[in-house]
Short mmCIF file of C-alpha atoms in Angstrom, two decimals:
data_model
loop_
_atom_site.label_atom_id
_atom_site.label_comp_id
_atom_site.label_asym_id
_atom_site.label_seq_id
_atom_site.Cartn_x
_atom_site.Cartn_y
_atom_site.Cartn_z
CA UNK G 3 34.13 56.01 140.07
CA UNK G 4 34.32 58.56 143.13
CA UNK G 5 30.70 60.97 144.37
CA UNK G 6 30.51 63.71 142.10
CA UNK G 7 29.88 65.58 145.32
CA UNK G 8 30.77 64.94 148.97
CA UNK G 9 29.17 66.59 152.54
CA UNK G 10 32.47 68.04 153.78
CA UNK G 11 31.89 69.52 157.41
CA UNK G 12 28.69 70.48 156.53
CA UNK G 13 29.01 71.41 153.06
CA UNK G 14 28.54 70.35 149.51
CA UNK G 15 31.54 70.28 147.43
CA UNK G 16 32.03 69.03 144.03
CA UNK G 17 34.57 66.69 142.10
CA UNK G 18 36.63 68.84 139.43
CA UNK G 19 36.48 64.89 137.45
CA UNK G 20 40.28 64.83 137.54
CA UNK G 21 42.42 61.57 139.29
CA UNK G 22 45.33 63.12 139.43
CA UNK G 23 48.41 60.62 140.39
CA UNK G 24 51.01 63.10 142.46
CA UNK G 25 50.14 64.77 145.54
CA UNK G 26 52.28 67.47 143.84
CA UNK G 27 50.20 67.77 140.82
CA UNK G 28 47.07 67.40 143.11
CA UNK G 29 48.35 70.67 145.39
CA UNK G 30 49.54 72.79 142.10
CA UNK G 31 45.87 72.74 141.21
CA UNK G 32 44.61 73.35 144.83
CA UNK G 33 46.43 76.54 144.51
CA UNK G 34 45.15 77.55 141.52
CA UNK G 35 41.58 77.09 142.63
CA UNK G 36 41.97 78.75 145.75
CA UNK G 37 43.18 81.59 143.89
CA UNK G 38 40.11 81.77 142.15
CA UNK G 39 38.36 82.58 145.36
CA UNK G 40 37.23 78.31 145.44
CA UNK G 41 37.44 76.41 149.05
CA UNK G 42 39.07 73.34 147.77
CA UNK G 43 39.46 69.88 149.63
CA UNK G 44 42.43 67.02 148.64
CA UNK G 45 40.95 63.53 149.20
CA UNK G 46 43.17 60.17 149.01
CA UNK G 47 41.30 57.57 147.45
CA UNK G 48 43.15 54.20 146.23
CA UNK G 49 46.81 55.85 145.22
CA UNK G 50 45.44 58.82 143.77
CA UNK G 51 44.32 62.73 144.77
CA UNK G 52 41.04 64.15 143.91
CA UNK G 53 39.53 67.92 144.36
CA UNK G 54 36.36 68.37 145.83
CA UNK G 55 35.70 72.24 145.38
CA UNK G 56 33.06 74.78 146.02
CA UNK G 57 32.53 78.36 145.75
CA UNK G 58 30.07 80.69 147.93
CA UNK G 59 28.31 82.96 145.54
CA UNK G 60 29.07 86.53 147.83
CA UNK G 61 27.78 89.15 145.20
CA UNK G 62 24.98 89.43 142.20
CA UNK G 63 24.60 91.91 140.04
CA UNK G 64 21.55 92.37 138.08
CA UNK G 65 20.96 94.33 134.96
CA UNK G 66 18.03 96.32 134.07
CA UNK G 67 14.92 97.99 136.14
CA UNK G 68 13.93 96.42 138.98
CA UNK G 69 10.21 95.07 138.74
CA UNK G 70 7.47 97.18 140.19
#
């Protein structure tokens, strides 16, 4: 069973839990997460393609009255 997460230059990315068999099929869903505003890695790993992926959280919004 691969990490659930990997140290990829620096930084912690996580396993979407998918072997996928085709590079192909592997880079269709790169695309999609990178869309999504993810940073997405492709690993080869015993004839298959995982997707290590991580987001940077750039804005919060919070509801309500700040505290006093």
């Amino acid at each position: 069973m691969p990490d659930s997460s990997r140290i990829i230059n620096g930084k912690k990315f996580m396993w979407d839990g998918v072997f996928y068999d085709s590079k192909k099929e592997a880079q269709d869903t790169m695309k999609k997460y990178q869309d999504d505003g993810f940073d997405v890695e492709m690993i080869e790993e015993e004839k298959q393609y995982l997707l290590y992926t991580r987001r940077v959280i750039s804005e919060i919004e919070v509801e309500g009255e700040p505290p006093i």
